[in-house]
Coordinates of C-alpha atoms (C1' of nucleotides) in Angstrom, one line a residue:
Chain U
X1 CA 51.6 19.8 7.2
X2 CA 53.1 22.6 5.1
X3 CA 50.7 24.6 3.2
X4 CA 51.7 25.8 -0.2
X5 CA 51.6 29.4 -1.2
X6 CA 49.0 29.0 -4.0
X7 CA 46.6 27.1 -1.7
X8 CA 46.9 29.8 0.9
X9 CA 46.0 32.4 -1.7
X10 CA 43.1 30.3 -3.0
X11 CA 41.7 29.9 0.5
X12 CA 41.7 33.6 1.3
X13 CA 39.6 34.1 -1.8
X14 CA 37.3 31.2 -1.2
X15 CA 33.8 32.4 -0.4
X16 CA 33.5 30.4 2.8
X17 CA 37.0 30.6 4.1
X18 CA 37.6 34.3 3.6
X19 CA 36.0 35.1 7.0
X20 CA 38.6 33.2 8.9
X21 CA 41.6 35.4 9.8
X22 CA 44.6 34.4 7.8
X23 CA 46.7 33.3 10.8
X24 CA 43.9 31.4 12.4
X25 CA 43.3 29.5 9.2
X26 CA 46.9 28.6 8.9
X27 CA 47.1 27.5 12.5
X28 CA 44.0 25.3 12.1
X29 CA 45.1 23.7 8.9
X30 CA 48.7 23.2 10.0
X31 CA 47.8 20.5 12.4
X32 CA 45.4 18.8 10.1
X33 CA 45.9 16.0 7.7
X34 CA 44.1 17.5 4.8
X35 CA 44.6 15.9 1.5
X36 CA 45.4 17.5 -1.8
X37 CA 44.6 16.0 -5.3
X38 CA 45.3 17.1 -8.8
X39 CA 43.3 16.4 -11.9
X40 CA 43.9 16.8 -15.6
X41 CA 41.3 18.2 -18.0
X42 CA 38.7 15.5 -18.7
X43 CA 39.3 13.5 -15.6
X44 CA 36.5 12.5 -13.3
X45 CA 36.9 13.9 -9.8
X46 CA 34.0 12.1 -8.3
X47 CA 31.2 9.8 -9.5
X48 CA 27.6 10.2 -8.7
X49 CA 27.0 8.2 -5.5
X50 CA 30.5 8.2 -4.1
X51 CA 30.6 8.7 -0.4
X52 CA 32.6 11.5 1.2
X53 CA 33.5 12.7 4.7
X54 CA 35.5 15.8 3.7
X55 CA 34.8 19.3 2.7
X56 CA 36.0 19.6 -0.9
X57 CA 37.5 22.9 -2.0
X58 CA 38.5 23.5 -5.6
X59 CA 41.7 25.6 -5.2
X60 CA 42.6 25.7 -8.9
X61 CA 41.0 25.1 -12.2
X62 CA 37.4 24.5 -13.3
X63 CA 35.0 21.7 -12.8
X64 CA 31.6 20.8 -14.3
X65 CA 28.9 18.9 -12.4
X66 CA 26.4 16.9 -14.3
X67 CA 23.6 14.6 -13.5
X68 CA 23.0 11.3 -15.2
X69 CA 21.2 8.2 -14.3
X70 CA 23.8 6.1 -15.9
X71 CA 25.4 6.5 -19.3
X72 CA 23.9 8.6 -22.0
X73 CA 21.4 11.3 -21.2
X74 CA 23.2 13.9 -19.1
X75 CA 22.3 17.3 -18.1
X76 CA 24.7 19.9 -16.9
X77 CA 24.1 21.2 -13.4
X78 CA 26.8 23.8 -12.8
X79 CA 30.2 25.0 -13.8
X80 CA 32.4 25.9 -10.9
X81 CA 35.6 28.0 -11.0
X82 CA 38.3 28.0 -8.3
X83 CA 38.4 28.9 -5.5
X84 CA 35.2 27.5 -4.3
X85 CA 33.9 24.6 -2.3
X86 CA 31.8 22.0 -4.0
X87 CA 29.2 19.5 -2.8
X88 CA 29.4 21.4 0.5
X89 CA 25.6 21.5 0.9
X90 CA 25.6 17.7 1.2
X91 CA 28.6 17.3 3.6
X92 CA 26.5 16.9 6.7
X93 CA 23.8 14.7 5.3
X94 CA 23.1 11.4 6.9
X95 CA 24.2 9.5 3.8
X96 CA 26.4 12.0 2.1
X97 CA 27.2 10.9 -1.3
X98 CA 27.9 13.0 -4.4
X99 CA 24.6 13.8 -6.0
X100 CA 26.4 14.6 -9.3
X101 CA 29.2 13.5 -11.5
X102 CA 32.1 15.9 -11.0
X103 CA 34.4 16.4 -14.0
X104 CA 37.6 18.4 -14.2
X105 CA 37.4 20.6 -17.4
X106 CA 40.8 22.2 -16.8
X107 CA 44.0 21.5 -14.9
X108 CA 42.5 21.4 -11.4
X109 CA 43.5 21.0 -7.8
X110 CA 41.4 20.3 -4.8
X111 CA 41.9 20.0 -1.1
X112 CA 39.9 17.9 1.3
X113 CA 39.3 18.8 4.9
X114 CA 37.7 16.3 7.3
X115 CA 34.2 17.1 8.6
X116 CA 35.2 17.3 12.2
X117 CA 37.8 19.9 11.6
X118 CA 35.1 22.0 9.9
X119 CA 32.9 21.6 12.9
X120 CA 35.7 22.8 15.2
X121 CA 36.2 25.8 13.0
X122 CA 32.5 26.6 13.3
X123 CA 32.8 26.8 17.0
X124 CA 35.9 28.9 16.9
X125 CA 34.7 31.3 14.3
X126 CA 31.1 32.4 14.0
X127 CA 31.8 34.3 10.7
X128 CA 33.0 31.1 9.1
X129 CA 29.8 29.4 10.1
X130 CA 27.7 32.2 8.8
X131 CA 29.6 32.1 5.5
X132 CA 29.2 28.4 5.2
X133 CA 25.5 28.6 6.0
X134 CA 25.0 31.4 3.4
X135 CA 27.0 29.6 0.8
X136 CA 25.0 26.5 1.2
X137 CA 21.7 28.3 1.3
X138 CA 22.6 30.0 -1.9
X139 CA 23.3 26.6 -3.4
X140 CA 20.0 25.3 -2.3
X141 CA 18.4 28.3 -4.0
X142 CA 20.3 27.5 -7.1
X143 CA 19.2 23.9 -7.0
X144 CA 15.6 25.0 -6.6
X145 CA 15.9 27.4 -9.5
X146 CA 17.3 24.6 -11.6
X147 CA 14.3 22.6 -10.5
X148 CA 12.1 25.4 -11.6
X149 CA 13.6 25.4 -15.1
X150 CA 13.1 21.6 -15.4
X151 CA 9.6 21.9 -14.0
X152 CA 8.6 24.1 -16.9
X153 CA 7.7 21.7 -19.7
X154 CA 7.7 23.7 -22.9
X155 CA 11.0 24.8 -24.3
X156 CA 9.5 28.3 -25.0
X157 CA 8.6 28.5 -21.3
X158 CA 12.1 27.5 -20.3
X159 CA 13.6 30.2 -22.5
X160 CA 11.2 32.8 -21.3
X161 CA 12.0 32.0 -17.7
X162 CA 15.7 32.1 -18.4
X163 CA 15.6 35.3 -20.2
X164 CA 13.5 37.0 -17.6
X165 CA 15.9 35.9 -14.9
X166 CA 18.9 37.1 -16.8
X167 CA 17.3 40.4 -17.6
X168 CA 16.3 40.9 -14.0
X169 CA 19.9 40.3 -12.9
X170 CA 21.1 42.9 -15.4
X171 CA 18.4 45.4 -14.4
X172 CA 19.6 45.4 -10.9
X173 CA 22.6 47.3 -12.1
X174 CA 21.1 49.2 -15.1
X175 CA 17.4 49.5 -14.4
X176 CA 16.3 50.3 -18.0
X177 CA 18.5 48.0 -19.8
X178 CA 16.4 45.6 -22.0
X179 CA 19.2 43.5 -23.5
X180 CA 21.9 41.3 -22.1
X181 CA 24.8 39.2 -23.2
X182 CA 24.2 35.4 -23.2
X183 CA 26.7 33.6 -21.1
X184 CA 26.0 30.3 -22.8
X185 CA 25.7 29.4 -26.5
X186 CA 22.8 27.4 -27.8
X187 CA 24.5 24.1 -27.4
X188 CA 25.3 24.8 -23.7
X189 CA 21.9 26.2 -23.1
X190 CA 20.3 23.1 -24.6
X191 CA 22.3 21.0 -22.2
X192 CA 21.4 23.2 -19.3
X193 CA 17.7 22.9 -20.2
X194 CA 18.0 19.2 -20.9
X195 CA 16.6 19.5 -24.4
X196 CA 17.9 19.0 -27.9
X197 CA 19.8 21.7 -29.7
X198 CA 17.7 21.9 -32.8
X199 CA 14.5 22.0 -30.7
X200 CA 15.9 24.9 -28.7
X201 CA 16.9 26.8 -31.9
X202 CA 13.4 26.2 -33.3
X203 CA 11.7 27.7 -30.2
X204 CA 14.1 30.6 -30.2
X205 CA 13.2 31.3 -33.8
X206 CA 9.6 31.3 -33.0
X207 CA 10.1 33.8 -30.2
X208 CA 11.9 36.0 -32.7
X209 CA 9.3 35.6 -35.4
X210 CA 6.6 36.6 -32.9
X211 CA 8.5 39.8 -32.2
X212 CA 9.0 39.0 -28.6
X213 CA 12.7 39.0 -28.6
X214 CA 15.6 39.9 -30.9
X215 CA 19.0 38.2 -30.9
X216 CA 22.2 39.2 -32.6
X217 CA 25.5 37.5 -32.0
X218 CA 25.1 36.5 -28.4
X219 CA 23.1 39.6 -27.3
X220 CA 19.4 39.1 -26.6
X221 CA 17.0 42.0 -26.6
X222 CA 13.6 41.8 -25.0
X223 CA 11.1 43.6 -27.2
X224 CA 7.9 42.6 -25.5
X225 CA 8.4 41.7 -21.8
X226 CA 4.6 41.3 -21.2
X227 CA 4.3 38.6 -23.9
X228 CA 7.3 36.9 -22.5
X229 CA 5.7 36.9 -19.1
X230 CA 2.4 35.7 -20.5
X231 CA 4.1 32.6 -21.9
X232 CA 5.0 31.6 -18.4
X233 CA 1.6 32.5 -17.0
X234 CA -0.2 30.7 -19.7
X235 CA 1.5 27.4 -19.1
Chain X
X1 CA 6.4 35.1 26.1
X2 CA 4.5 32.2 27.4
X3 CA 5.0 29.0 25.4
X4 CA 2.0 26.8 25.1
X5 CA 2.1 23.1 26.1
X6 CA 1.5 21.8 22.6
X7 CA 4.2 23.9 21.1
X8 CA 6.6 22.6 23.6
X9 CA 5.8 19.1 22.8
X10 CA 6.0 19.7 19.1
X11 CA 9.5 21.3 19.5
X12 CA 10.9 18.4 21.5
X13 CA 9.9 16.2 18.6
X14 CA 11.1 18.5 15.9
X15 CA 14.2 17.0 14.1
X16 CA 16.3 20.1 14.6
X17 CA 15.3 21.1 18.0
X18 CA 15.3 17.8 19.8
X19 CA 19.0 18.2 20.5
X20 CA 18.5 21.2 22.7
X21 CA 17.9 20.3 26.3
X22 CA 14.3 21.1 27.2
X23 CA 15.1 23.7 29.9
X24 CA 17.6 25.4 27.6
X25 CA 15.1 25.6 24.8
X26 CA 12.5 27.1 27.1
X27 CA 14.9 29.7 28.4
X28 CA 16.0 30.7 25.0
X29 CA 12.5 31.0 23.6
X30 CA 11.0 32.6 26.7
X31 CA 12.9 35.9 26.0
X32 CA 12.2 35.9 22.3
X33 CA 9.4 37.5 20.4
X34 CA 8.6 34.5 18.2
X35 CA 5.4 34.6 16.3
X36 CA 2.7 32.0 16.0
X37 CA 0.3 31.7 13.1
X38 CA -2.6 29.3 12.3
X39 CA -3.9 28.2 9.0
X40 CA -7.0 26.4 7.8
X41 CA -7.0 23.6 5.2
X42 CA -6.5 25.1 1.8
X43 CA -5.0 28.4 3.0
X44 CA -1.7 29.6 1.5
X45 CA 1.0 30.0 4.1
X46 CA 3.6 31.6 1.8
X47 CA 3.8 32.4 -1.9
X48 CA 6.7 31.6 -4.1
X49 CA 9.1 34.6 -3.9
X50 CA 8.0 35.9 -0.5
X51 CA 10.9 37.1 1.6
X52 CA 11.5 35.8 5.1
X53 CA 13.9 36.3 8.0
X54 CA 12.6 33.7 10.4
X55 CA 13.1 30.0 10.8
X56 CA 9.6 28.5 10.2
X57 CA 8.6 25.5 12.1
X58 CA 5.4 23.6 11.4
X59 CA 4.2 22.6 14.9
X60 CA 0.8 21.2 13.9
X61 CA -0.8 19.9 10.8
X62 CA 0.4 19.2 7.2
X63 CA 1.6 21.4 4.4
X64 CA 2.3 20.9 0.8
X65 CA 5.0 22.7 -1.2
X66 CA 4.7 23.1 -4.9
X67 CA 6.4 24.9 -7.6
X68 CA 4.7 26.9 -10.3
X69 CA 5.9 29.6 -12.7
X70 CA 2.5 31.4 -12.3
X71 CA -0.9 30.0 -12.6
X72 CA -1.6 26.5 -14.1
X73 CA 1.2 24.0 -14.4
X74 CA 2.2 23.0 -10.9
X75 CA 4.3 20.2 -9.7
X76 CA 4.3 19.0 -6.2
X77 CA 7.7 19.2 -4.4
X78 CA 7.0 17.8 -1.0
X79 CA 4.5 17.0 1.7
X80 CA 5.6 17.9 5.2
X81 CA 4.0 16.7 8.5
X82 CA 4.4 18.5 11.8
X83 CA 6.6 18.9 13.7
X84 CA 9.3 20.0 11.2
X85 CA 10.9 23.1 10.0
X86 CA 10.3 24.2 6.4
X87 CA 12.3 26.3 4.0
X88 CA 15.1 26.1 6.5
X89 CA 17.7 25.4 3.9
X90 CA 17.1 28.8 2.4
X91 CA 17.0 30.8 5.6
X92 CA 20.6 32.0 5.4
X93 CA 20.7 32.7 1.7
X94 CA 21.6 36.2 0.6
X95 CA 18.2 36.8 -0.9
X96 CA 16.1 34.3 1.0
X97 CA 12.7 34.1 -0.5
X98 CA 10.4 31.1 -0.6
X99 CA 11.3 29.0 -3.6
X100 CA 8.0 27.3 -3.4
X101 CA 4.4 27.9 -2.8
X102 CA 3.4 26.6 0.7
X103 CA -0.2 25.5 1.2
X104 CA -1.8 24.2 4.3
X105 CA -3.6 21.0 3.6
X106 CA -4.9 20.5 7.2
X107 CA -5.5 22.6 10.2
X108 CA -2.0 23.8 10.7
X109 CA 0.1 25.9 13.1
X110 CA 3.5 27.4 12.6
X111 CA 6.0 29.3 14.7
X112 CA 8.6 31.7 13.4
X113 CA 11.9 32.4 15.2
X114 CA 14.2 35.2 14.1
X115 CA 17.4 34.3 12.3
X116 CA 19.7 35.9 14.9
X117 CA 18.1 33.9 17.7
X118 CA 19.0 30.8 15.7
X119 CA 22.5 31.9 15.3
X120 CA 22.8 32.5 19.0
X121 CA 21.5 29.0 19.7
X122 CA 24.1 27.6 17.3
X123 CA 26.8 29.1 19.5
X124 CA 25.4 27.8 22.7
X125 CA 24.6 24.4 21.4
X126 CA 26.8 22.5 19.1
X127 CA 24.3 19.6 18.8
X128 CA 21.6 22.0 17.6
X129 CA 23.9 23.3 14.9
X130 CA 24.8 19.7 13.8
X131 CA 21.1 18.8 13.6
X132 CA 20.4 21.9 11.6
X133 CA 23.2 21.2 9.2
X134 CA 22.2 17.6 8.8
X135 CA 18.5 18.4 8.3
X136 CA 19.4 20.9 5.6
X137 CA 21.9 18.7 4.0
X138 CA 19.2 16.0 3.8
X139 CA 16.9 18.5 2.2
X140 CA 19.6 19.4 -0.4
X141 CA 19.8 15.7 -1.1
X142 CA 16.1 15.5 -1.5
X143 CA 16.1 18.4 -3.9
X144 CA 18.8 16.9 -5.9
X145 CA 17.0 13.6 -6.1
X146 CA 13.9 15.5 -7.2
X147 CA 16.1 17.1 -9.8
X148 CA 17.2 13.6 -10.9
X149 CA 13.7 12.5 -11.5
X150 CA 12.9 15.6 -13.6
X151 CA 16.2 15.1 -15.4
X152 CA 15.1 11.8 -16.7
X153 CA 13.1 12.4 -19.7
X154 CA 11.1 9.4 -20.5
X155 CA 8.3 8.5 -18.2
X156 CA 9.4 4.8 -18.2
X157 CA 12.8 6.0 -16.9
X158 CA 11.2 8.1 -14.2
X159 CA 9.1 5.1 -13.0
X160 CA 12.1 2.8 -13.1
X161 CA 14.2 5.3 -11.1
X162 CA 11.4 5.7 -8.6
X163 CA 10.7 2.0 -8.2
X164 CA 14.4 1.3 -7.7
X165 CA 14.7 3.9 -5.1
X166 CA 11.7 2.7 -3.2
X167 CA 12.8 -0.9 -3.4
X168 CA 16.3 0.0 -2.1
X169 CA 14.7 1.8 0.9
X170 CA 12.6 -1.3 1.7
X171 CA 15.5 -3.7 1.2
X172 CA 17.5 -1.9 3.9
X173 CA 15.1 -3.4 6.3
X174 CA 14.2 -6.6 4.5
X175 CA 17.1 -7.5 2.2
X176 CA 15.2 -10.0 0.0
X177 CA 12.0 -8.2 -0.3
X178 CA 11.1 -7.6 -4.0
X179 CA 7.8 -5.7 -3.5
X180 CA 6.7 -2.6 -1.8
X181 CA 3.6 -0.5 -1.0
X182 CA 3.1 2.6 -3.2
X183 CA 2.8 5.7 -1.0
X184 CA 1.3 7.7 -3.8
X185 CA -1.5 6.7 -6.2
X186 CA -1.1 7.3 -9.9
X187 CA -2.6 10.7 -9.8
X188 CA -0.2 11.9 -7.2
X189 CA 2.7 10.2 -8.8
X190 CA 1.9 11.9 -12.1
X191 CA 2.0 15.3 -10.3
X192 CA 5.2 14.3 -8.6
X193 CA 6.8 13.4 -11.9
X194 CA 5.3 16.4 -13.7
X195 CA 3.5 14.3 -16.3
X196 CA 0.0 13.6 -17.3
X197 CA -1.9 10.9 -15.5
X198 CA -2.9 8.8 -18.6
X199 CA 0.6 9.0 -19.9
X200 CA 1.9 7.6 -16.6
X201 CA -0.7 4.8 -16.7
X202 CA 0.3 4.0 -20.3
X203 CA 4.0 3.6 -19.3
X204 CA 3.0 1.6 -16.3
X205 CA 1.1 -0.8 -18.4
X206 CA 4.0 -1.2 -20.8
X207 CA 6.3 -2.1 -17.9
X208 CA 3.7 -4.7 -16.8
X209 CA 3.3 -6.1 -20.3
X210 CA 7.0 -6.5 -20.7
X211 CA 7.0 -8.6 -17.5
X212 CA 9.3 -6.2 -15.7
X213 CA 7.0 -5.4 -12.9
X214 CA 3.7 -6.5 -11.5
X215 CA 1.2 -4.4 -9.7
X216 CA -1.8 -5.2 -7.6
X217 CA -3.8 -2.7 -5.6
X218 CA -1.1 -0.4 -4.5
X219 CA 1.6 -3.0 -4.2
X220 CA 4.4 -3.1 -6.8
X221 CA 6.5 -6.2 -7.3
X222 CA 9.7 -6.1 -9.2
X223 CA 10.0 -9.1 -11.4
X224 CA 13.1 -8.3 -13.4
X225 CA 15.4 -5.8 -11.7
X226 CA 18.1 -6.0 -14.3
X227 CA 15.7 -4.9 -17.1
X228 CA 14.5 -2.2 -14.8
X229 CA 18.1 -0.9 -14.4
X230 CA 18.8 -1.2 -18.0
X231 CA 16.0 1.2 -18.8
X232 CA 17.9 3.8 -16.9
X233 CA 21.2 2.9 -18.4
X234 CA 19.9 2.9 -21.9
X235 CA 18.6 6.4 -21.7
Chain B
dA1 C1' -27.1 -3.4 -1.2
dA2 C1' -27.3 0.6 -3.8
dA3 C1' -25.3 4.9 -4.8
dT4 C1' -21.4 7.7 -5.2
dA5 C1' -16.8 8.9 -5.5
dA6 C1' -12.1 7.9 -6.4
dG7 C1' -8.9 5.5 -8.9
dT8 C1' -7.3 2.9 -13.0
dG9 C1' -6.9 1.2 -18.0
dT10 C1' -7.1 2.5 -22.6
dA11 C1' -8.0 4.5 -27.1
dA12 C1' -7.9 8.3 -30.8
dC13 C1' -5.9 12.2 -32.0
dA14 C1' -3.1 16.7 -31.4
dT15 C1' 1.0 18.6 -30.1
dT16 C1' 5.6 18.9 -28.8
dT17 C1' 10.1 17.5 -29.0
dG18 C1' 13.8 14.5 -30.6
dT19 C1' 16.6 12.8 -34.6
dT20 C1' 19.1 13.3 -38.5
dA21 C1' 20.9 15.9 -42.0
dC22 C1' 22.6 19.7 -44.3
dA23 C1' 23.4 24.6 -45.5
dG24 C1' 24.8 29.0 -44.1
dT25 C1' 27.5 32.0 -40.8
dT26 C1' 30.9 33.3 -37.8
dG27 C1' 35.2 33.0 -35.6
dT28 C1' 40.0 31.3 -35.4
dA29 C1' 44.4 29.4 -36.7
dC30 C1' 47.7 29.1 -40.0
Chain D
dG1 C1' 43.2 35.0 -47.4
dT2 C1' 42.3 30.2 -46.9
dA3 C1' 41.0 26.4 -44.3
dC4 C1' 39.0 24.7 -40.6
dA5 C1' 36.2 24.4 -36.6
dA6 C1' 32.4 25.9 -34.0
dC7 C1' 27.9 27.7 -34.0
dT8 C1' 23.4 28.7 -35.8
dG9 C1' 19.1 28.0 -38.7
dT10 C1' 16.0 25.0 -40.6
dA11 C1' 13.5 21.1 -42.7
dA12 C1' 11.5 16.2 -42.9
dC13 C1' 10.2 12.7 -40.3
dA14 C1' 10.0 9.7 -36.0
dA15 C1' 8.8 9.2 -31.3
dA16 C1' 7.0 10.5 -27.0
dT17 C1' 3.7 12.8 -24.4
dG18 C1' -0.5 15.6 -23.7
dT19 C1' -5.6 15.9 -24.2
dT20 C1' -10.0 14.3 -24.1
dA21 C1' -13.1 10.9 -23.4
dC22 C1' -15.1 6.9 -21.6
dA23 C1' -15.5 2.2 -19.6
dC24 C1' -14.2 -0.4 -15.7
dT25 C1' -12.8 -1.4 -11.0
dT26 C1' -12.4 -0.5 -6.3
dA27 C1' -13.4 2.1 -2.1
dT28 C1' -16.6 4.7 0.6
dT29 C1' -21.0 6.3 2.1
dT30 C1' -25.7 6.0 3.0

DNA sequence: AAATAAGTGTAACATTTGTTACAGTTGTAC
DNA sequence: GTACAACTGTAACAAATGTTACACTTATTT
């Protein structure tokens, strides 16, 4: 099977494939019937519960995964930009179905590589295996952090947790920084937390009135980190 | 290092080690400085956030993992019986710290095997790798199911989801069975859902009054599965 | 069998969050 | 600059859940 240029480029930048030497990757995939699919903005790539036996790699575009018991009530799990695998942490499960709804939110392209090919690659290439393990372990961490946010019951608590996490991330680079840029607006954050938008705004206002944080445009400044921490502790 | 009899037995029954031929396992571990630790009932094995570089295997006893932002508000994640690995899905993460609090709830014993030994075993033994992948993928599924329960906002919805899952599991063995034994009492279930016990009881009563389920002792009977499903759909 | 503990059902009330609606603010397209 | 859309702040009210308390039932122990 001929591999298109753009897919090759995507794969060399994919966090789990980049360990495989370029030629080796080409050789492996050349002999393999991997599938390619394209999706328009708004199309559903996979439904929650669908079975799969392939490693899915998003080679182009952006997807959003969300969880919903049926219609209605949905909360966003993750937004994934190409090139990256998705649902890879579930590939080797006994009953490996998509745990989330996967929606294309831009012109997207995915390729699908059969499970057994992946296993073969693991044997031929220890680095690939390690990257796969690391990528999935990071995903598991992400899931468990998400779990943590949902575990916190009060909206103020969720906000505090979120802000402390974001601030910690920023402080790794600039240790004394006490403000950061919000990556999500309130509407998105409310979906992420699984709460209503006005309720989120209300709690945000309370934190501001209490002098714990300040917010201007999409920049949040932490004024009293101890109080912020105590909100979590006091839960 | 000498390997005690009981640990050997435990390992051969451990879901990720059972693929390794007995002699091979002994040989591999003989040359390795793996650690052994014992814990009494109630002792904390690991705190949320602790770093680790070893695969942890519970060889004896029972542990409970729970999540908590600090003191107070805790929700139970999982109860694990020996012999099983724990936190294995996070072992290869970039910053691999315990995502949960791990508590011994019985006389327990664990062994710890360094990461690099595990990698070596992967290379020598494809079955071991596959079992490890499967075990972790199942964990990821478990986490995402847990996420699903927390995502559902109403208590009635959580109960419906839970009952439908349990019933589906039972029906795999007995297709026309419409009742099942509860593995958790209401107090435990409330902790699992992250809600208060009286609120759970109230919602339970409502489902009973509406004729959707019946419950006697710890046996739940589904009387109207369509209505149960529609509770989830209507969310 | 009595005593005790563990689990369940339920009620009154407090608290939090959701819902709906609208006004003000900011950003963007034309 | 105007018009429009997206975002934010906020208020009144509804609905759900938490809290506390207690009665009742069911296991377990003695």
